């Protein structure tokens, strides 16, 4: 870089993943400082308002002004109302480059039912499931073989997710999940290894797939919020899988990344049973601390956390430059037309 870029890191959010995002944002700020960037930050409060990282509340106009004064925005945001394309839309409107996926990819990835349909269209296996959408359903939730997983369609960090082993407990689990989203996914519980794959597009457009990571747990356990946050998770990277399975995981992860139109880094989660891979979900702004899955995967590949965040910033800046060149070319072409 010819000069240090000013990166503004946004954390928080008015959703259940607020605290997780605060942790990601703090870690990203520290990593970017270590790689020589000028770094500032803003926080979206639980009530949707904005404040500085020191806790000074500011209005939306002042927040937008600070966003516009930055070279690149790093939205270290998780969950609905942020990662689902909402913040990307705001940043598109005000015209500032940002790390990560745009509106379409964020919205499609956050919707677990839609991403499941996309995976099936690509020929990637998914678990048998049904959608409960208010008073209507797509498929028969009661017909999905027990045990099942019940989870909100648009929520992260396993909030509202539960394993159900008895039919009489299904309605209560659906009601609990609806506290996070009115649309609820009921899926057959897959007894298999859980393996994640990270895909990142670099500044020149190339895709980098990191070594896969396995979540160490009993295959009968649901990787819920307790396993994620109450104790240090057992992440095993690289996952011990045959090369043929690793190649299939990489191909499926890249296919999902490209089909959704992702940018930056995304984590694609799979179940692996022998040589069978089953798509679970995709996350367009995964946890971003040095101990989170994605940074651990890239660390094994020789990419430190500061380098990873710097690459994401460089990719965002390059993507914006390409967009500007395309707009300039289109404007020039229109001016030449009689």
Short mmCIF file of C-alpha atoms in Angstrom, two decimals:
data_model
loop_
_atom_site.label_atom_id
_atom_site.label_comp_id
_atom_site.label_asym_id
_atom_site.label_seq_id
_atom_site.Cartn_x
_atom_site.Cartn_y
_atom_site.Cartn_z
CA UNK A 1 0.00 0.00 0.00
CA UNK A 2 1.27 3.45 -0.87
CA UNK A 3 -0.29 4.80 2.30
CA UNK A 4 -2.01 3.50 5.40
CA UNK A 5 -5.70 3.11 4.70
CA UNK A 6 -8.21 4.38 7.22
CA UNK A 7 -10.42 1.44 8.14
CA UNK A 8 -13.54 1.94 10.24
CA UNK A 9 -14.62 -1.24 12.02
CA UNK A 10 -18.31 -1.57 12.90
CA UNK A 11 -19.42 -3.92 15.67
CA UNK A 12 -22.51 -4.67 17.74
CA UNK A 13 -26.00 -4.85 16.27
CA UNK A 14 -29.58 -4.91 17.49
CA UNK A 15 -29.80 -8.71 17.66
CA UNK A 16 -28.89 -11.73 19.77
CA UNK A 17 -25.33 -11.79 18.44
CA UNK A 18 -24.47 -8.29 19.72
CA UNK A 19 -21.84 -9.45 22.22
CA UNK A 20 -20.26 -11.89 19.74
CA UNK A 21 -19.93 -9.05 17.25
CA UNK A 22 -18.39 -6.73 19.86
CA UNK A 23 -15.68 -9.36 20.38
CA UNK A 24 -15.07 -9.72 16.65
CA UNK A 25 -14.85 -5.96 16.14
CA UNK A 26 -12.31 -5.51 18.96
CA UNK A 27 -10.14 -8.31 17.57
CA UNK A 28 -10.32 -6.94 14.01
CA UNK A 29 -9.32 -3.44 15.17
CA UNK A 30 -6.30 -4.85 16.98
CA UNK A 31 -5.28 -6.99 13.98
CA UNK A 32 -5.56 -4.10 11.52
CA UNK A 33 -3.50 -1.86 13.79
CA UNK A 34 -0.84 -4.58 13.85
CA UNK A 35 -0.72 -4.57 10.03
CA UNK A 36 -0.22 -0.80 9.87
CA UNK A 37 -3.71 0.52 9.15
CA UNK A 38 -5.30 3.61 10.62
CA UNK A 39 -8.24 2.21 12.57
CA UNK A 40 -11.35 3.74 14.11
CA UNK A 41 -14.61 2.14 15.18
CA UNK A 42 -18.33 2.52 15.65
CA UNK A 43 -20.81 0.37 17.54
CA UNK A 44 -24.45 -0.33 16.74
CA UNK A 45 -26.21 -0.48 20.09
CA UNK A 46 -28.80 -3.08 21.06
CA UNK A 47 -31.53 -0.50 20.44
CA UNK A 48 -30.23 0.21 16.92
CA UNK A 49 -28.58 3.51 17.78
CA UNK A 50 -24.93 4.31 17.10
CA UNK A 51 -22.04 5.14 19.40
CA UNK A 52 -18.26 5.40 19.35
CA UNK A 53 -16.18 2.55 20.76
CA UNK A 54 -15.68 4.70 23.86
CA UNK A 55 -19.46 4.75 24.40
CA UNK A 56 -20.36 8.25 23.21
CA UNK A 57 -23.77 8.14 21.54
CA UNK A 58 -24.05 9.79 18.13
CA UNK A 59 -26.92 10.26 15.69
CA UNK A 60 -27.31 8.48 12.38
CA UNK A 61 -26.17 11.57 10.43
CA UNK A 62 -22.94 11.74 12.40
CA UNK A 63 -22.43 7.98 11.98
CA UNK A 64 -22.86 8.25 8.20
CA UNK A 65 -20.40 11.15 8.10
CA UNK A 66 -17.80 9.02 9.90
CA UNK A 67 -18.43 6.13 7.51
CA UNK A 68 -17.95 8.43 4.51
CA UNK A 69 -14.69 9.80 5.92
CA UNK A 70 -13.15 6.31 5.93
CA UNK A 71 -11.34 4.54 3.09
CA UNK A 72 -12.86 1.14 3.84
CA UNK A 73 -15.51 -0.15 6.28
CA UNK A 74 -15.02 -3.50 8.00
CA UNK A 75 -18.47 -4.63 9.24
CA UNK A 76 -17.55 -7.17 11.92
CA UNK A 77 -21.26 -7.80 12.33
CA UNK A 78 -23.19 -11.02 12.84
CA UNK A 79 -26.87 -11.84 12.59
CA UNK A 80 -30.09 -10.37 11.33
CA UNK A 81 -30.34 -6.66 10.68
CA UNK A 82 -26.60 -6.49 9.97
CA UNK A 83 -24.95 -9.45 8.21
CA UNK A 84 -28.10 -10.17 6.17
CA UNK A 85 -27.36 -7.41 3.65
CA UNK A 86 -28.84 -4.58 5.71
CA UNK A 87 -25.55 -2.82 6.46
CA UNK A 88 -24.19 -3.62 2.99
CA UNK A 89 -27.20 -1.79 1.55
CA UNK A 90 -26.51 1.26 3.69
CA UNK A 91 -22.86 1.30 2.65
CA UNK A 92 -23.80 0.91 -1.02
CA UNK A 93 -26.15 3.88 -0.77
CA UNK A 94 -23.56 6.17 0.82
CA UNK A 95 -20.88 4.93 -1.58
CA UNK A 96 -18.10 3.66 0.66
CA UNK A 97 -16.06 0.46 0.07
CA UNK A 98 -16.62 -2.33 2.58
CA UNK A 99 -15.31 -5.75 3.49
CA UNK A 100 -17.49 -8.77 2.77
CA UNK A 101 -20.55 -9.72 0.80
CA UNK A 102 -23.13 -7.38 -0.66
CA UNK A 103 -26.87 -7.20 -0.20
CA UNK A 104 -27.87 -10.21 -2.27
CA UNK A 105 -25.30 -12.65 -0.91
CA UNK A 106 -25.85 -11.54 2.68
CA UNK A 107 -29.61 -11.97 2.41
CA UNK A 108 -29.45 -15.34 0.66
CA UNK A 109 -26.89 -16.78 3.07
CA UNK A 110 -28.74 -15.62 6.17
CA UNK A 111 -31.90 -17.36 4.95
CA UNK A 112 -31.15 -20.99 5.80
CA UNK A 113 -34.15 -22.25 3.81
CA UNK A 114 -33.12 -20.38 0.66
CA UNK A 115 -29.46 -21.38 0.90
CA UNK A 116 -30.62 -24.97 1.34
CA UNK A 117 -32.62 -24.75 -1.90
CA UNK A 118 -29.62 -23.27 -3.71
CA UNK A 119 -27.40 -26.11 -2.51
CA UNK A 120 -29.89 -28.67 -3.75
CA UNK A 121 -30.04 -26.91 -7.13
CA UNK A 122 -26.25 -27.20 -7.32
CA UNK A 123 -26.46 -30.92 -6.66
CA UNK A 124 -25.16 -30.69 -3.10
CA UNK A 125 -26.99 -32.89 -0.61
CA UNK A 126 -28.94 -31.34 2.28
CA UNK A 127 -30.80 -32.77 5.26
CA UNK A 128 -34.50 -33.52 4.83
CA UNK A 129 -36.47 -30.60 6.18
CA UNK A 130 -39.58 -28.43 6.27
CA UNK A 131 -40.24 -24.72 6.69
CA UNK A 132 -42.73 -23.30 9.19
CA UNK A 133 -43.66 -19.79 8.04
CA UNK A 134 -46.25 -18.28 10.36
CA UNK A 135 -49.44 -20.25 9.82
CA UNK A 136 -48.23 -21.89 6.58
CA UNK A 137 -45.67 -24.62 6.00
CA UNK A 138 -43.52 -25.90 3.16
CA UNK A 139 -43.33 -29.61 3.72
CA UNK A 140 -44.60 -31.42 6.79
CA UNK A 141 -42.62 -30.71 9.97
CA UNK A 142 -44.26 -33.67 11.69
CA UNK A 143 -43.17 -35.87 8.79
CA UNK A 144 -39.45 -35.14 9.19
CA UNK A 145 -37.94 -38.22 10.88
CA UNK A 146 -36.96 -37.76 14.51
CA UNK A 147 -34.66 -36.62 15.94
CA UNK A 148 -34.83 -33.19 14.32
CA UNK A 149 -33.10 -29.85 14.66
CA UNK A 150 -35.38 -26.83 15.01
CA UNK A 151 -33.79 -23.46 14.25
CA UNK A 152 -34.74 -19.93 13.20
CA UNK A 153 -34.33 -19.39 9.46
CA UNK A 154 -32.49 -16.06 9.88
CA UNK A 155 -30.39 -16.13 13.02
CA UNK A 156 -26.85 -17.11 13.92
CA UNK A 157 -24.66 -18.52 16.68
CA UNK A 158 -27.29 -21.27 17.18
CA UNK A 159 -29.60 -18.92 19.11
CA UNK A 160 -33.06 -20.49 19.20
CA UNK A 161 -31.78 -23.84 17.89
CA UNK A 162 -32.65 -27.10 19.64
CA UNK A 163 -32.58 -30.83 19.07
CA UNK A 164 -35.97 -32.52 19.45
CA UNK A 165 -36.20 -36.25 20.09
CA UNK A 166 -39.93 -36.58 20.89
CA UNK A 167 -42.86 -35.56 18.70
CA UNK A 168 -44.68 -34.01 21.66
CA UNK A 169 -41.82 -31.51 22.12
CA UNK A 170 -41.80 -30.24 18.53
CA UNK A 171 -44.38 -27.45 18.90
CA UNK A 172 -42.61 -26.00 21.94
CA UNK A 173 -39.28 -25.99 20.12
CA UNK A 174 -40.84 -24.24 17.12
CA UNK A 175 -42.38 -21.62 19.43
CA UNK A 176 -39.01 -21.03 21.10
CA UNK A 177 -37.28 -20.61 17.72
CA UNK A 178 -39.98 -18.15 16.65
CA UNK A 179 -38.78 -15.79 19.37
CA UNK A 180 -35.85 -15.12 17.01
CA UNK A 181 -37.60 -15.43 13.63
CA UNK A 182 -41.19 -16.14 12.61
CA UNK A 183 -39.83 -18.49 9.95
CA UNK A 184 -38.45 -21.73 11.39
CA UNK A 185 -36.59 -24.61 9.77
CA UNK A 186 -37.23 -28.18 10.96
CA UNK A 187 -34.50 -30.52 9.72
CA UNK A 188 -33.64 -34.13 10.21
CA UNK A 189 -30.77 -34.41 12.70
CA UNK A 190 -27.70 -35.59 10.80
CA UNK A 191 -25.48 -37.92 12.80
CA UNK A 192 -22.13 -37.09 11.25
CA UNK A 193 -18.92 -35.13 11.67
CA UNK A 194 -19.27 -31.34 11.36
CA UNK A 195 -16.64 -29.84 9.09
CA UNK A 196 -16.28 -26.20 8.02
CA UNK A 197 -14.60 -24.75 4.95
CA UNK A 198 -13.47 -21.13 4.57
CA UNK A 199 -13.40 -19.45 1.14
CA UNK A 200 -11.90 -16.01 0.54
CA UNK A 201 -11.66 -13.92 -2.64
CA UNK A 202 -8.44 -11.91 -2.83
CA UNK A 203 -7.72 -8.50 -4.29
CA UNK A 204 -7.01 -9.92 -7.75
CA UNK A 205 -10.19 -12.01 -7.76
CA UNK A 206 -8.65 -15.39 -6.99
CA UNK A 207 -10.33 -17.76 -4.53
CA UNK A 208 -8.37 -19.10 -1.56
CA UNK A 209 -9.81 -22.16 0.18
CA UNK A 210 -8.27 -22.80 3.58
CA UNK A 211 -7.78 -26.29 5.05
CA UNK A 212 -11.05 -27.65 6.49
CA UNK A 213 -11.78 -27.57 10.22
CA UNK A 214 -13.63 -30.21 12.23
CA UNK A 215 -15.71 -29.35 15.28
CA UNK A 216 -14.69 -31.87 17.90
CA UNK A 217 -17.82 -33.23 19.56
CA UNK A 218 -20.00 -36.29 19.77
CA UNK A 219 -21.84 -36.80 16.49
CA UNK A 220 -25.11 -36.98 18.44
CA UNK A 221 -24.59 -33.50 19.91
CA UNK A 222 -25.98 -30.29 18.47
CA UNK A 223 -23.33 -27.57 18.20
CA UNK A 224 -25.46 -25.14 20.18
CA UNK A 225 -24.67 -21.92 22.03
CA UNK A 226 -23.55 -23.82 25.12
CA UNK A 227 -20.92 -25.78 23.20
CA UNK A 228 -19.86 -22.65 21.32
CA UNK A 229 -19.50 -20.21 24.19
CA UNK A 230 -19.64 -21.87 27.61
CA UNK A 231 -16.25 -23.53 27.13
CA UNK A 232 -13.44 -23.40 24.60
CA UNK A 233 -14.64 -25.38 21.54
CA UNK A 234 -12.51 -28.26 20.28
CA UNK A 235 -11.53 -27.15 16.76
CA UNK A 236 -9.38 -29.62 14.83
CA UNK A 237 -7.59 -28.19 11.83
CA UNK A 238 -6.81 -29.48 9.35
CA UNK A 239 -9.69 -31.94 9.58
CA UNK A 240 -8.56 -35.53 9.17
CA UNK A 241 -10.43 -36.45 5.98
CA UNK A 242 -9.30 -38.32 2.85
CA UNK A 243 -8.10 -36.12 -0.02
CA UNK A 244 -11.10 -37.08 -2.13
CA UNK A 245 -13.46 -35.81 0.59
CA UNK A 246 -11.40 -32.66 1.06
CA UNK A 247 -11.60 -31.99 -2.68
CA UNK A 248 -15.38 -32.45 -2.66
CA UNK A 249 -15.75 -30.13 0.34
CA UNK A 250 -13.63 -27.49 -1.40
CA UNK A 251 -15.60 -27.77 -4.65
CA UNK A 252 -18.96 -27.56 -2.87
CA UNK A 253 -17.86 -24.60 -0.74
CA UNK A 254 -16.64 -22.69 -3.81
CA UNK A 255 -19.86 -23.53 -5.67
CA UNK A 256 -21.98 -22.08 -2.85
CA UNK A 257 -19.74 -19.01 -2.55
CA UNK A 258 -20.01 -18.30 -6.28
CA UNK A 259 -23.73 -19.09 -6.58
CA UNK A 260 -24.63 -16.63 -3.84
CA UNK A 261 -22.24 -14.01 -5.19
CA UNK A 262 -20.18 -13.75 -2.01
CA UNK A 263 -17.24 -11.42 -1.46
CA UNK A 264 -14.55 -11.30 1.19
CA UNK A 265 -14.57 -14.46 3.30
CA UNK A 266 -17.38 -16.93 3.92
CA UNK A 267 -17.55 -20.07 6.03
CA UNK A 268 -19.47 -22.99 4.57
CA UNK A 269 -20.52 -25.67 7.06
CA UNK A 270 -21.01 -29.31 6.14
CA UNK A 271 -21.81 -32.67 7.68
CA UNK A 272 -19.50 -35.49 6.60
CA UNK A 273 -20.55 -39.12 6.86
CA UNK A 274 -17.94 -41.49 5.41
CA UNK A 275 -17.43 -40.04 1.90
CA UNK A 276 -20.83 -38.27 1.83
CA UNK A 277 -20.97 -34.49 2.30
CA UNK A 278 -24.18 -32.69 3.32
CA UNK A 279 -24.54 -28.90 3.24
CA UNK A 280 -25.59 -27.31 6.54
CA UNK A 281 -25.35 -23.51 6.15
CA UNK A 282 -23.16 -20.64 4.95
CA UNK A 283 -21.99 -17.63 6.95
CA UNK A 284 -20.88 -14.46 5.13
CA UNK A 285 -19.36 -12.75 8.18
CA UNK A 286 -18.12 -15.53 10.45
CA UNK A 287 -16.62 -15.01 13.87
CA UNK A 288 -13.54 -12.82 13.61
CA UNK A 289 -11.30 -13.33 16.59
CA UNK A 290 -7.95 -15.05 16.38
CA UNK A 291 -9.53 -18.12 18.02
CA UNK A 292 -12.57 -18.32 15.70
CA UNK A 293 -12.91 -21.02 13.04
CA UNK A 294 -11.98 -19.02 9.95
CA UNK A 295 -8.82 -17.38 11.34
CA UNK A 296 -7.70 -20.77 12.67
CA UNK A 297 -8.15 -22.35 9.24
CA UNK A 298 -6.12 -19.66 7.50
CA UNK A 299 -3.45 -19.74 10.25
CA UNK A 300 -2.77 -23.39 9.40
CA UNK A 301 -2.34 -22.23 5.81
CA UNK A 302 0.30 -19.71 6.89
CA UNK A 303 -1.96 -16.62 6.95
CA UNK A 304 -1.79 -14.80 10.28
CA UNK A 305 -4.86 -13.02 11.66
CA UNK A 306 -3.45 -9.52 10.94
CA UNK A 307 -2.61 -10.65 7.41
CA UNK A 308 -6.09 -12.14 6.95
CA UNK A 309 -7.83 -8.91 7.95
CA UNK A 310 -5.43 -6.88 5.79
CA UNK A 311 -6.19 -9.10 2.79
CA UNK A 312 -9.91 -8.57 3.32
CA UNK A 313 -9.42 -4.80 3.37
CA UNK A 314 -7.26 -4.92 0.23
CA UNK A 315 -9.87 -7.04 -1.55
CA UNK A 316 -12.65 -4.60 -0.63
CA UNK A 317 -10.60 -1.65 -1.88
CA UNK A 318 -9.76 -3.46 -5.15
CA UNK A 319 -13.38 -4.48 -5.71
CA UNK A 320 -14.49 -0.88 -5.31
CA UNK A 321 -11.80 0.27 -7.75
CA UNK A 322 -13.03 -2.22 -10.35
CA UNK A 323 -16.60 -1.01 -9.88
CA UNK A 324 -15.48 2.59 -10.36
CA UNK A 325 -13.59 1.70 -13.54
CA UNK A 326 -16.67 -0.09 -14.88
CA UNK A 327 -18.92 2.89 -14.10
CA UNK A 328 -16.44 5.28 -15.75
CA UNK A 329 -16.28 3.08 -18.84
CA UNK A 330 -20.08 2.96 -19.07
CA UNK A 331 -20.34 6.74 -18.63
CA UNK A 332 -17.74 7.25 -21.36
CA UNK A 333 -19.60 4.89 -23.70
CA UNK A 334 -22.89 6.70 -23.14
CA UNK A 335 -21.27 10.07 -23.80
CA UNK A 336 -19.93 8.80 -27.13
CA UNK A 337 -23.35 7.66 -28.29
CA UNK A 338 -25.12 10.07 -30.74
#
